[in-house]
mmCIF file of C-alpha atoms in Angstrom:
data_model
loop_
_atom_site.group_PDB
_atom_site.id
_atom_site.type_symbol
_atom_site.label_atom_id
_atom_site.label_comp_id
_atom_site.label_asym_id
_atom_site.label_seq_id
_atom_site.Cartn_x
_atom_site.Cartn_y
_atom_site.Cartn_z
ATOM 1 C CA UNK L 9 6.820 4.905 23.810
ATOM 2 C CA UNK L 10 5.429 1.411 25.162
ATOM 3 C CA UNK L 11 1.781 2.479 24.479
ATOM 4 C CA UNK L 12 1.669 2.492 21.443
ATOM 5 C CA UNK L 13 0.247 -1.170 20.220
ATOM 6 C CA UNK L 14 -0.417 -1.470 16.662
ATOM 7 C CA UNK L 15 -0.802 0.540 13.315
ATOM 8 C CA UNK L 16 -4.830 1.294 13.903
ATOM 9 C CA UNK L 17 -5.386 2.588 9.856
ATOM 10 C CA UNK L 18 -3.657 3.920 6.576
ATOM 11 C CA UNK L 19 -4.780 6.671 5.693
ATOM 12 C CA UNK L 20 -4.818 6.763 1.555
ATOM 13 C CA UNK L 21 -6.155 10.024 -0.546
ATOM 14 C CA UNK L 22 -8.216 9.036 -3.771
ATOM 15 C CA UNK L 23 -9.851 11.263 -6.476
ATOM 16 C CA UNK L 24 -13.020 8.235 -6.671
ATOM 17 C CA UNK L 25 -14.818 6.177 -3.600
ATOM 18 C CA UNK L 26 -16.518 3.616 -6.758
ATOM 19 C CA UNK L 27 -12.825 3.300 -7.973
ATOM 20 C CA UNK L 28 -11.152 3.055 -4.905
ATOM 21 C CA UNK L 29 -13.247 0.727 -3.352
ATOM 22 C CA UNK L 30 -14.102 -1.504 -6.503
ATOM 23 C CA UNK L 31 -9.550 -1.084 -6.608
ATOM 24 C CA UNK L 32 -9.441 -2.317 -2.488
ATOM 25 C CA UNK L 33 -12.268 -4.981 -2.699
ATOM 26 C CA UNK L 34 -10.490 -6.793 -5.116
ATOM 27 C CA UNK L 35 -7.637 -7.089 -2.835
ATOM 28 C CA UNK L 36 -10.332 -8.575 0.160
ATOM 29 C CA UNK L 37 -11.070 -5.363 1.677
ATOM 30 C CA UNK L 38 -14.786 -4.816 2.892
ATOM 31 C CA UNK L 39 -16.983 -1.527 2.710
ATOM 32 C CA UNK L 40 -17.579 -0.501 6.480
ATOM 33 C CA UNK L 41 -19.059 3.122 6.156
ATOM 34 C CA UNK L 42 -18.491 6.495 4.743
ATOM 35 C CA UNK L 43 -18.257 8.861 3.177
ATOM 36 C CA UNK L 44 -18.451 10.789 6.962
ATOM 37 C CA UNK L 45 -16.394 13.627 8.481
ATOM 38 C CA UNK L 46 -14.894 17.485 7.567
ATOM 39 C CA UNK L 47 -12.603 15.849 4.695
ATOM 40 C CA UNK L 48 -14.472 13.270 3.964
ATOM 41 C CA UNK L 49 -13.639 9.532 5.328
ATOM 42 C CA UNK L 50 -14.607 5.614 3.779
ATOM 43 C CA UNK L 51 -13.259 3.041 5.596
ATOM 44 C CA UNK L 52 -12.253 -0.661 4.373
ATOM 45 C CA UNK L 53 -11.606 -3.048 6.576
ATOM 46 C CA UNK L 54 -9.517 -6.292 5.747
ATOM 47 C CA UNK L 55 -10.479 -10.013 7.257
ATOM 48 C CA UNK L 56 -6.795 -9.509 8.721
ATOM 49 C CA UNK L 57 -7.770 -6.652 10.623
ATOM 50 C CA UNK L 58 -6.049 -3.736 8.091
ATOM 51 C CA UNK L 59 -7.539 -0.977 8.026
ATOM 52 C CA UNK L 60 -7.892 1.171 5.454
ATOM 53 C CA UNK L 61 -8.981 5.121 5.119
ATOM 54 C CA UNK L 62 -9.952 6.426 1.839
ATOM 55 C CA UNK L 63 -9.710 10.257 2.033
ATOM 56 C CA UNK L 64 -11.688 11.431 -0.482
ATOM 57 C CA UNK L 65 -10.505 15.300 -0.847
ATOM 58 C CA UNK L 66 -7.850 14.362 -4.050
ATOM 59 C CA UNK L 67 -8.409 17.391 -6.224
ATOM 60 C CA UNK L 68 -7.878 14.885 -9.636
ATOM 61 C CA UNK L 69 -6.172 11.571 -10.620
ATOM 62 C CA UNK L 70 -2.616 12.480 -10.870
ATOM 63 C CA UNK L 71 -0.918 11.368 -13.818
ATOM 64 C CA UNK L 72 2.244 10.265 -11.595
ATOM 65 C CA UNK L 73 2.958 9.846 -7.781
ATOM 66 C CA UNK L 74 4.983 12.546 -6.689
ATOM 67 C CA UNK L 75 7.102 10.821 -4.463
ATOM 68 C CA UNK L 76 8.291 7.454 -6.094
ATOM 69 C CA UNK L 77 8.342 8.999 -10.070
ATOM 70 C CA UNK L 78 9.763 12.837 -9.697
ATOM 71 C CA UNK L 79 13.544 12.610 -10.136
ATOM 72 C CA UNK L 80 13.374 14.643 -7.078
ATOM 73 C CA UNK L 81 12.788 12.708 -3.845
ATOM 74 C CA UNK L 82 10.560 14.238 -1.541
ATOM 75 C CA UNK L 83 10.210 13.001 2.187
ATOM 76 C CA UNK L 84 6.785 11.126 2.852
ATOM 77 C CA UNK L 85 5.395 7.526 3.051
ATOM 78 C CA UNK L 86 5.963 6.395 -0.326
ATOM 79 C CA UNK L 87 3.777 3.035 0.018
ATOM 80 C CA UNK L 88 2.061 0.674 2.548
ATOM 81 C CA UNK L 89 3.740 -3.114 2.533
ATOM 82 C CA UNK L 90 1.229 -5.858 3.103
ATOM 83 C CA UNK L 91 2.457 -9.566 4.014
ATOM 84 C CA UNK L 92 1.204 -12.423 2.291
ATOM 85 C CA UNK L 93 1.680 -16.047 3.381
ATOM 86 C CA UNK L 94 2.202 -17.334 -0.438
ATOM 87 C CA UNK L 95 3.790 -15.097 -2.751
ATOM 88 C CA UNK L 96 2.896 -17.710 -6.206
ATOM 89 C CA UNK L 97 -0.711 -17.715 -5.098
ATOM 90 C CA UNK L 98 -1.138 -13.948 -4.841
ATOM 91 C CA UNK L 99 0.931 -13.772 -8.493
ATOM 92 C CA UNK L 100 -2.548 -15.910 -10.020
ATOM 93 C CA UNK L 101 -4.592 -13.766 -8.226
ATOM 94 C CA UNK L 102 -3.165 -11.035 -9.430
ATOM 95 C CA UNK L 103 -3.403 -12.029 -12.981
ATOM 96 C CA UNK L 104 -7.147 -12.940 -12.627
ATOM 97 C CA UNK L 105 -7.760 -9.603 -10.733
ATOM 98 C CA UNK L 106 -6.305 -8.131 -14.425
ATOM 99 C CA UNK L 107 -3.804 -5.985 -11.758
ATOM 100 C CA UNK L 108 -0.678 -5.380 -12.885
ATOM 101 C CA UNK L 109 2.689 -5.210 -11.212
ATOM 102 C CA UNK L 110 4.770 -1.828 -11.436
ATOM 103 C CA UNK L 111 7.583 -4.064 -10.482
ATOM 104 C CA UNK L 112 8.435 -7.677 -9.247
ATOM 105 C CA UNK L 113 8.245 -10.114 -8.236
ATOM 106 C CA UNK L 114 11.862 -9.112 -6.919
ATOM 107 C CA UNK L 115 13.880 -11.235 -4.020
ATOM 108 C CA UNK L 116 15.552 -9.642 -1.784
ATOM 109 C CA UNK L 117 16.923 -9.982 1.937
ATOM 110 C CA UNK L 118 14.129 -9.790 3.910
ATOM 111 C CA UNK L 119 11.833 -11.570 0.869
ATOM 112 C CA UNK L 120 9.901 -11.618 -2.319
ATOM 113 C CA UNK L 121 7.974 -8.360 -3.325
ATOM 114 C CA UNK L 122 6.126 -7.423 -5.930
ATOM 115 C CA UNK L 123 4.262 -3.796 -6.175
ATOM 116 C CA UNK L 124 1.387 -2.152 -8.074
ATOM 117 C CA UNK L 125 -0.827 0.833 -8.621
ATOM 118 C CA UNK L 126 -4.291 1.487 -7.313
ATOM 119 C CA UNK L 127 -5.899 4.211 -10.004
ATOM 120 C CA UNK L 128 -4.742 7.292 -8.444
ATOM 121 C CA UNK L 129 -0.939 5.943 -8.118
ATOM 122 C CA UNK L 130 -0.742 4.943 -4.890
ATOM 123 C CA UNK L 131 1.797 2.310 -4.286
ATOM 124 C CA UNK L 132 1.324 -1.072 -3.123
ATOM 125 C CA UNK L 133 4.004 -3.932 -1.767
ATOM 126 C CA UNK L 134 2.583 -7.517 -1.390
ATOM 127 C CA UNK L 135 5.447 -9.011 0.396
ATOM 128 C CA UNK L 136 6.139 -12.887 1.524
ATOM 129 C CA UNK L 137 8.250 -12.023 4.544
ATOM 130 C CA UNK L 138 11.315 -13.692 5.381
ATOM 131 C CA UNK L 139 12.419 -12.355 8.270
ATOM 132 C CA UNK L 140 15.433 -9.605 9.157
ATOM 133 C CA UNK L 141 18.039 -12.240 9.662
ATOM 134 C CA UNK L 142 18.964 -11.794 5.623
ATOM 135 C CA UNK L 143 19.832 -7.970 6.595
ATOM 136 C CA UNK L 144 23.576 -6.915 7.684
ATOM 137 C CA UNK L 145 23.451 -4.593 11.012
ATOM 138 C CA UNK L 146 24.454 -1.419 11.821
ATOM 139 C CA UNK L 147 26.259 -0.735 8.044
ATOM 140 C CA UNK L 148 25.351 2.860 7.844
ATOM 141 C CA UNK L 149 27.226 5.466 10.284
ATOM 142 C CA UNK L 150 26.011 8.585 9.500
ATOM 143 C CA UNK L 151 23.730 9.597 6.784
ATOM 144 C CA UNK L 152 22.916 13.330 7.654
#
């Protein structure tokens, strides 16, 4: 499908708008409007052009994300990947932000990731891209 352009918004369920947005301003994300709408909807919106959508219909902070930490792998997105132009830069920042990495930095074929947590265990990836020429092609024949 040719018409489709760009990712427009992520759409990310919270339990808290003050914790969610004081979580996504640290990371450079602005307050646009909100709450508005049936479920309701605050949007952020990044100097980069990222948009994000907190849903704010999360019935209570889970104590776990049920798709990276059950044993059990369920199908669904399982976290949003934003690129960074200097991975050691966003490690200080990180630090001073007092936000801690669930894991990483790691390197690994198509770069250097490192992940965290916003408060109701949503997953992050801050990745300094390296391209997909590190990746091998067409290894996997049939995993149905």
């Amino acid at each position: 499908m040719q018409e489709i352009t760009k990712v427009n918004h992520i759409g990310i369920r919270v339990s808290s708008l003050k914790k969610a947005k004081d979580f996504y301003q640290k990371l450079g994300f602005d307050f646009i409007t909100g709450p508005s709408g049936p479920e309701p909807v605050a949007i952020l919106l990044h100097p980069s052009g990222i948009n994000i959508n907190l849903i704010l219909n999360a019935s209570d902070r889970p104590s776990h994300n049920v798709l990276m930490d059950d044993p059990i792998k369920y199908t669904g997105y399982t976290h949003v990947a934003l690129e960074v132009t200097n991975m050691a830069s966003v490690l200080e920042q990180l630090t001073l932000l007092e936000l801690i990495p669930s894991s990483g930095p790691t390197r690994h074929p198509t770069g250097i990731s490192v992940f965290f947590r916003d408060d109701d265990n949503n997953v992050i990836e801050l990745i300094e891209y390296a391209g997909l020429e590190g990746l091998e092609t067409n290894t996997v024949d049939n995993l149905d």
